[in-house]
Coordinates of C-alpha atoms in Angstrom, one line a residue:
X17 CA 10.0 7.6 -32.8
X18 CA 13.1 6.0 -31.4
X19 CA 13.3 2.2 -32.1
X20 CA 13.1 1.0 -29.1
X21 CA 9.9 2.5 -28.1
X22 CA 8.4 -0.7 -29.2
X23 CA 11.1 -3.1 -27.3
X24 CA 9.8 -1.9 -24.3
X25 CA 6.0 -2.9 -25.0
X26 CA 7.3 -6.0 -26.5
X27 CA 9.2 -6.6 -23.3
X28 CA 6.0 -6.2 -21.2
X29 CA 3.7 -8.1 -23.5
X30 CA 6.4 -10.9 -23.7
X31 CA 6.3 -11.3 -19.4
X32 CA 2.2 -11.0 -19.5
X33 CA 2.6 -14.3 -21.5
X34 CA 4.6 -15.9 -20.0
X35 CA 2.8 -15.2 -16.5
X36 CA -0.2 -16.0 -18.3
X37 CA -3.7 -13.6 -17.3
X38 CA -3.0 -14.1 -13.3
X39 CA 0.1 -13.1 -10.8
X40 CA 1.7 -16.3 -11.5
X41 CA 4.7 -17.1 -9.5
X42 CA 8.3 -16.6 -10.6
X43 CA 11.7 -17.6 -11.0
X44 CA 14.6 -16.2 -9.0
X45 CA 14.3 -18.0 -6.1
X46 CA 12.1 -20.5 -6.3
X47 CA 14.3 -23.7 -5.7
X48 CA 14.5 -21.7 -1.8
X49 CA 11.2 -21.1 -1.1
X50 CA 11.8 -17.5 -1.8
X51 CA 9.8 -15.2 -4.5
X52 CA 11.9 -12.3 -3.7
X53 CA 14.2 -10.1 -1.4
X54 CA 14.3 -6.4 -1.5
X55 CA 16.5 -4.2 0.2
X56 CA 14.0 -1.3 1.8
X57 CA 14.3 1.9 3.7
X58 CA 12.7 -0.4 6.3
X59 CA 15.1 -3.3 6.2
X60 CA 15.2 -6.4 4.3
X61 CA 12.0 -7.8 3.3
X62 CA 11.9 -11.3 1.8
X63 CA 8.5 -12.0 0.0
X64 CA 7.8 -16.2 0.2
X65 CA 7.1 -18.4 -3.1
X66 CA 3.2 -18.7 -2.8
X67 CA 1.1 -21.7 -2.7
X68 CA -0.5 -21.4 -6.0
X69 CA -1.2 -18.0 -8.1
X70 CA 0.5 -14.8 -6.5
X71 CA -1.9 -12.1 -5.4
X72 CA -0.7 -8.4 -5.6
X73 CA -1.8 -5.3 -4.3
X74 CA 0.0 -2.4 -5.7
X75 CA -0.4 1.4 -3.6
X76 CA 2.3 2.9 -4.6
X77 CA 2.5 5.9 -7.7
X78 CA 2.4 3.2 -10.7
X79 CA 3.3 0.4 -9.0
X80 CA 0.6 -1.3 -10.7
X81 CA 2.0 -0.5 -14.0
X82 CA 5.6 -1.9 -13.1
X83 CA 4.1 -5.1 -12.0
X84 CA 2.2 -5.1 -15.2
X85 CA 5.3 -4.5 -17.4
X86 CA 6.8 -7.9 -16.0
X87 CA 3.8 -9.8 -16.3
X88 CA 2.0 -9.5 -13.2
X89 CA -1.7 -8.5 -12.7
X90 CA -2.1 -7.1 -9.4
X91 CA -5.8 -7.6 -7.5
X92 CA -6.1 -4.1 -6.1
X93 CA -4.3 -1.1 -7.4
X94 CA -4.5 2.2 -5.7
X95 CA -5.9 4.7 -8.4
X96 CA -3.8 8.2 -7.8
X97 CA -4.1 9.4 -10.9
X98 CA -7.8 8.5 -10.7
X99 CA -8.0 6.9 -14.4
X100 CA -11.2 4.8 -13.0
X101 CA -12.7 1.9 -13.4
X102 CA -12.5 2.1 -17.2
X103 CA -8.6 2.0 -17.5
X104 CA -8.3 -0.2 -14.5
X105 CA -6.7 2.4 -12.3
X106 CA -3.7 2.9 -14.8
X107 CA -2.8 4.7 -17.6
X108 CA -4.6 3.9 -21.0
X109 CA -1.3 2.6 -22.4
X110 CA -1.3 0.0 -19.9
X111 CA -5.0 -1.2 -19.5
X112 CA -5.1 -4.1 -22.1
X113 CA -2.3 -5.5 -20.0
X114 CA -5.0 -6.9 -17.3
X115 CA -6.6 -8.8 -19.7
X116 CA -10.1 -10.0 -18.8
X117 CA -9.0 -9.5 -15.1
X118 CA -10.3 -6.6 -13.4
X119 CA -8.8 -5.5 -10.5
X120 CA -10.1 -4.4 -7.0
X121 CA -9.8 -0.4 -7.2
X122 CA -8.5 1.4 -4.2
X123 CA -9.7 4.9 -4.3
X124 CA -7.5 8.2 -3.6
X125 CA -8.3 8.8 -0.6
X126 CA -5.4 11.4 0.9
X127 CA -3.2 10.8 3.4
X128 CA -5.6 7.5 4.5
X129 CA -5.1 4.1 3.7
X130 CA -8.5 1.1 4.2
X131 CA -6.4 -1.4 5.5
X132 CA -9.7 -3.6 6.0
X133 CA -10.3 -3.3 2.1
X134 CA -6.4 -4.4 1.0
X135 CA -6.5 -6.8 3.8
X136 CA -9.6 -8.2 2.4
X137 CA -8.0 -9.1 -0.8
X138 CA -5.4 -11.4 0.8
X139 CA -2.4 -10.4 -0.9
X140 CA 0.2 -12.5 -0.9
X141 CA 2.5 -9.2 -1.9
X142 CA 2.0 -5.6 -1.2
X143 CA 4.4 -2.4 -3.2
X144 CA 4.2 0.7 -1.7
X145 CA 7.7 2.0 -3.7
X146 CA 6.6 5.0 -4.5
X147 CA 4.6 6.5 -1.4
X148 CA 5.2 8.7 1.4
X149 CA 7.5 6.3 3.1
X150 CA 5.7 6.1 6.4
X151 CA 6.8 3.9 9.1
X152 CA 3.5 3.3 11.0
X153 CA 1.9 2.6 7.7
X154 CA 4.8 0.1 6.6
X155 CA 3.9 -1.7 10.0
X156 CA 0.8 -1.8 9.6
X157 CA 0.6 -3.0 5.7
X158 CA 3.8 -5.4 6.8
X159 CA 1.1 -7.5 9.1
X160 CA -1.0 -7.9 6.5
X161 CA 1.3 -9.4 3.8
X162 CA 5.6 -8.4 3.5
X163 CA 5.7 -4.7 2.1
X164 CA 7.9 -3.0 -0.3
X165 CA 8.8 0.1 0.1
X166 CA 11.8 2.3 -2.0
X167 CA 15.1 1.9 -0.7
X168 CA 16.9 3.4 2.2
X169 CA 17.5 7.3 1.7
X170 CA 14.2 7.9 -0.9
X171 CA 12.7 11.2 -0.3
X172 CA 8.7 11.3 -0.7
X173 CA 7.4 10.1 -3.7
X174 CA 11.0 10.6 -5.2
X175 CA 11.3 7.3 -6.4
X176 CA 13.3 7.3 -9.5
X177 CA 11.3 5.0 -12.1
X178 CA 14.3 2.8 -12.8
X179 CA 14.5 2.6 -9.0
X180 CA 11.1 1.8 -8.7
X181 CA 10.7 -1.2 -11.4
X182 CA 14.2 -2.5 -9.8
X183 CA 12.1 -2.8 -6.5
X184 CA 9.0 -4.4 -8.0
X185 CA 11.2 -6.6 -10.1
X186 CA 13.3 -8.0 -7.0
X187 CA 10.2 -8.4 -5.1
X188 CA 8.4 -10.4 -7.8
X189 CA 11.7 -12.6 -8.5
X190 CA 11.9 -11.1 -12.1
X191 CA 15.1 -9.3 -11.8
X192 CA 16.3 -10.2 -14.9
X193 CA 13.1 -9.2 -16.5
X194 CA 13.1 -5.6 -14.6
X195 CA 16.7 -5.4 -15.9
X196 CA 15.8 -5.7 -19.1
X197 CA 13.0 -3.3 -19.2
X198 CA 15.5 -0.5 -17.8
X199 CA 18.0 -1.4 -20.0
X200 CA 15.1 -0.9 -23.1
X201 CA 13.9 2.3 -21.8
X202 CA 17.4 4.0 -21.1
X203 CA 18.0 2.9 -24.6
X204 CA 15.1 4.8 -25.9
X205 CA 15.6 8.0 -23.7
X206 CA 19.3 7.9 -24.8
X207 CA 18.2 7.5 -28.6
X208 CA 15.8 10.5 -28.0
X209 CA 18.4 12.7 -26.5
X210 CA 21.1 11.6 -29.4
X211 CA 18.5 12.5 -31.5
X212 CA 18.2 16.3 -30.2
X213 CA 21.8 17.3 -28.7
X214 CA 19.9 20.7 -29.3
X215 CA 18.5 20.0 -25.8
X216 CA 22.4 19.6 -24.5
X217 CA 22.8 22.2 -21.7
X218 CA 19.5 24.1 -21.7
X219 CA 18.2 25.2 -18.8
X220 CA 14.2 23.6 -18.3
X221 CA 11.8 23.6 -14.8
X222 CA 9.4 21.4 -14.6
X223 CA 6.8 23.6 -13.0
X224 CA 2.8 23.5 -11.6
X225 CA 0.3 25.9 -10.6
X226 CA -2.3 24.5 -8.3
X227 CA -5.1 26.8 -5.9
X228 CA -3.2 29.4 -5.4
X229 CA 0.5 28.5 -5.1
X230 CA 2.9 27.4 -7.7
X231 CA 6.0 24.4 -7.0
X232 CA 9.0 23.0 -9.1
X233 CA 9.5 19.5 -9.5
X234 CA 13.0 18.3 -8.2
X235 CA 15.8 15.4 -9.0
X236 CA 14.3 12.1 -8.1
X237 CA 10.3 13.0 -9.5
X238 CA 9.9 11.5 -13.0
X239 CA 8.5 14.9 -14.5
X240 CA 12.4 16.5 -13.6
X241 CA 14.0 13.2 -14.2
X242 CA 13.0 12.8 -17.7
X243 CA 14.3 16.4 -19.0
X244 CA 17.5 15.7 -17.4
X245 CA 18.1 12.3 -19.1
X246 CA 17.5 14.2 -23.0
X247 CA 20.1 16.5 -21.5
X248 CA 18.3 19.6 -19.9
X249 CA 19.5 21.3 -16.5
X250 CA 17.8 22.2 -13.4
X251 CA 17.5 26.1 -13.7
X252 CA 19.8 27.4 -11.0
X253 CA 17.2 29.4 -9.5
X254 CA 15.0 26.5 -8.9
X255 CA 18.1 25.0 -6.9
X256 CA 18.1 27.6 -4.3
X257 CA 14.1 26.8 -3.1
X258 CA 13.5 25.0 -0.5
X259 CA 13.0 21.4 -1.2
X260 CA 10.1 19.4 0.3
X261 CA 10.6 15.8 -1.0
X262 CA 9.7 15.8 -4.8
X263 CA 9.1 19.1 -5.0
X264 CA 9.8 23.1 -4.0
X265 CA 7.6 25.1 -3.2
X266 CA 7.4 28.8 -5.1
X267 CA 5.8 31.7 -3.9
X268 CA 4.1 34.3 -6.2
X269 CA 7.5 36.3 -5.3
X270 CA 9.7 33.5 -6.6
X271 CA 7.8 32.3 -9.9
X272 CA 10.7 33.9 -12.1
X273 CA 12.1 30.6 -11.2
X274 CA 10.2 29.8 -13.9
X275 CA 12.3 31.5 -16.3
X276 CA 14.0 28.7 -17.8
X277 CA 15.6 27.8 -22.0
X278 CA 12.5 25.8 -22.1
X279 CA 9.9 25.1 -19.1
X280 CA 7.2 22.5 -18.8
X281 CA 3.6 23.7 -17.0
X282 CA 1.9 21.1 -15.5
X283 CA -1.3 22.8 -14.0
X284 CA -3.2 21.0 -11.5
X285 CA -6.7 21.9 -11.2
X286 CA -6.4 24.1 -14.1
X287 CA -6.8 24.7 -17.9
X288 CA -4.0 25.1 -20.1
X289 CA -5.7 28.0 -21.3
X290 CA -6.1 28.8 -17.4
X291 CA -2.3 28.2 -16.9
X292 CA -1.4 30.4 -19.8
X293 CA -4.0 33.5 -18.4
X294 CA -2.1 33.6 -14.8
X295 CA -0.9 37.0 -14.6
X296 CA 2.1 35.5 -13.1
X297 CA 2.7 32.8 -15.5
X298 CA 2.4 35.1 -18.6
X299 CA 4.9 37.8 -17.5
X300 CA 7.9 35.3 -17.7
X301 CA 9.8 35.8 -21.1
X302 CA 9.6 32.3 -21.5
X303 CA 5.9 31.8 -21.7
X304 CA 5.5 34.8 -23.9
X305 CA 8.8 33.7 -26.2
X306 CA 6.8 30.5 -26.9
X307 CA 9.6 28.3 -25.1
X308 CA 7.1 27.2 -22.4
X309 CA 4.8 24.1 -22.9
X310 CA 1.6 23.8 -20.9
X311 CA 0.4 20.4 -20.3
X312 CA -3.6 20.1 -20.5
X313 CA -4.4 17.7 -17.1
X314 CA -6.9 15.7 -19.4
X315 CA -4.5 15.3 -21.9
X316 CA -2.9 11.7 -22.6
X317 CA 0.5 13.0 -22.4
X318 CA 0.1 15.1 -19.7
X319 CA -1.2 12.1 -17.7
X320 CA 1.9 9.7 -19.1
X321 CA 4.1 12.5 -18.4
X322 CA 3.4 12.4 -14.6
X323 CA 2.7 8.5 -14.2
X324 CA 6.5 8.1 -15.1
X325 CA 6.4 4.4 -15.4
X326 CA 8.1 2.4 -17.5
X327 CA 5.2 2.1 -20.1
X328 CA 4.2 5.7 -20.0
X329 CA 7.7 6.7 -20.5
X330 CA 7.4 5.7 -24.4
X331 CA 4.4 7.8 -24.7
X332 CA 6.2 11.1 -23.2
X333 CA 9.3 10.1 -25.6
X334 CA 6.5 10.3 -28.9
X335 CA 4.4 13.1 -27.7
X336 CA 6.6 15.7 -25.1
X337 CA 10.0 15.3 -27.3
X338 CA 8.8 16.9 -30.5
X339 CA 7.3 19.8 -28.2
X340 CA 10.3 20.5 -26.5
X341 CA 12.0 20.8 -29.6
X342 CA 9.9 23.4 -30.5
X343 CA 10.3 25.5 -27.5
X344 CA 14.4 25.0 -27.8
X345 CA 14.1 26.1 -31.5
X346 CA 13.1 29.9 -30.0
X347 CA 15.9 30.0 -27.3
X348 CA 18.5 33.1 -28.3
X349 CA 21.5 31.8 -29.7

C-alpha cells in the first residue's frame, strides 16, 4: 500500500483534534469576521465567523466526509449512500471520526429536500457541493443558512473530489488544511499509478447495470476519475454516448461500449453474480477474458469506490488497485 495512504488519515485525525469533538470555528478569516468565502455556480457566498461552536449540515454526495477530514462534525448529514444510523450516514472508514457525536440523519429521499427538518437544526453552514445544482433549491437552503454549492460550470453530481474538499475547505476557513489533504491524496494516487505504469494507456469504462438499462460513468464522477488518475483512458466508444451530467446512458444496443482493456461493473440493484449472469454483460470479450471486475453493492470497496471522498479514496487505492492489475495482466499484448 502506497505510503501515503496513512498521511491522509493522519491528516484528518490531526484536524478532528484540533477542532476538538464539535464544528469548532476556524482560522482563515477570523480577524474579519469571516469563516469563509466560496466562489459558487451561484455567486459568491461568504459564510460569517459564528458565535460559539459552528453547526453544519452537510447534503451533498460526501460532503459530510470532507468536513470530517478537516475536523468538522456536521449535525445533519444527508445519507445517499444509506450507510444508516450505525455508520452515521458515512462510509465505515469515516464513522469514528464523529466521535461520541451523533449526527441528525437526513434520509434519501429523491429529488425532495425537508427543509423544515435541516432548518430545524439551525445550521450556521449548509454544503450542497456535490448535488444536482438546483437554483430554486439553492434559494431556498440560502434563507435558511449561506449554501455551498460546486463551482460555476459543474455538471450534476460531477463534482470532482479535489473540487469538492477545495469547496468545503474554503467554506470552513481551513484552506490550508483542504490543501493539504489534496496534496496527500494526489500523492498516494500518483504512487499507485507509478507503481503500475502497466495501467499506462489502457482503455477502462467504468460501467452500471441498474432495472433494466445499463450507463457509463463520465469525466468529473469519482468512479471515472479515479481510473484516469492510475493512467487508464475513457474507451472511445463510451465518448460518442450521449452525456447526461455524470453519466451516459447505454442501451442494450450500445453495451459493447463496454468492451474496454479492463472495465469496472458497478451493479446497482444487483448481484455480482447477477451482473455477471446478464446475457448482455457476459457476451463482451472482456467479461469472459477475466479483464472485467464486478463490484458487489454490499461490498466495502464497492461502497468506497462510489463515495469518492477523500477518506474512501485510500480504501479504493488498497482494495480496487490490486484487482485492476489482475484484469490488465489478461489484456493481449
Amino acid at each position: 500500500m502506497p505510503r501515503t495512504l496513512t498521511t491522509v488519515a493522519a491528516l484528518a485525525i490531526a484536524g478532528l483534534a484540533l477542532a476538538g469533538c464539535t464544528a469548532g470555528s476556524s482560522t482563515d478569516d477570523a480577524s474579519t469576521g469571516t469563516l469563509g468565502t466560496v466562489d459558487t455556480m451561484f455567486g459568491e457566498v461568504t459564510v460569517p465567523e459564528p458565535a460559539g461552536d459552528l453547526t453544519v449540515v452537510a447534503l451533498g454526495w460526501s460532503d459530510a466526509e470532507m468536513a470530517l477530514s478537516l475536523g468538522v462534525v456536521p449535525v445533519g448529514v444527508y445519507d445517499w449512500q444509506s450507510f444508516g444510523a450505525d455508520n452515521k450516514a458515512v462510509g465505515p472508514w469515516a464513522t469514528d471520526l464523529f466521535g461520541d457525536v451523533t449526527p441528525e440523519i437526513i434520509e434519501d429521499s429523491g429529488d425532495t429536500v425537508n427543509y423544515e427538518q435541516i432548518q430545524a437544526l439551525e445550521p450556521d453552514l449548509i454544503l450542497n457541493t456535490r448535488s444536482a445544482g438546483d437554483e430554486k433549491q439553492y434559494e431556498r437552503l440560502s434563507e435558511i443558512a449561506p449554501t455551498v454549492f460546486a463551482p460555476k460550470g459543474t455538471a450534476a453530481f460531477a463534482t470532482p473530489w479535489d473540487v469538492q474538499l477545495e469547496q468545503v475547505a474554503a467554506a470552513l476557513g481551513k484552506t490550508q488544511e483542504g490543501d493539504a489533504l489534496v496534496s496527500a491524496t494526489k500523492q498516494s494516487i500518483n504512487e499507485a499509478a507509478d507503481l503500475h505504469q502497466e495501467f499506462a494507456g489502457l482503455t477502462t469504462v467504468a460501467a452500471t447495470k441498474f432495472g433494466d438499462a445499463y450507463g457509463a460513468y463520465l469525466e468529473g464522477d469519482g468512479r471515472f476519475d479515479i481510473l484516469a488518475d492510475l493512467g487508464f483512458q475513457q474507451n472511445p466508444a463510451v465518448l460518442d454516448l450521449e452525456a447526461s451530467g455524470f453519466y451516459a446512458a447505454v442501451s442494450a444496443e450500445q453495451v459493447s461500449a463496454f468492451d474496454a482493456d479492463v472495465a469496472v461493473l458497478l451493479p446497482i440493484g444487483f448481484s455480482a453474480a447477477d451482473t455477471t449472469a446478464d446475457p448482455l454483460l457476459a457476451s463482451l470479450p472482456v467479461v469472459q477474458d477475466g479483464r472485467a471486475i464486478v463490484l458487489d453493492p454490499a461490498d466495502e470497496l464497492t461502497q468506497a469506490y462510489s463515495a469518492a471522498s477523500v477518506l474512501s479514496i485510500p480504501v479504493v487505492l488498497e482494495q480496487l488497485v490490486p484487482k485492476l492489475a489482475e484484469a490488465a495482466a489478461k489484456v493481449a499484448k
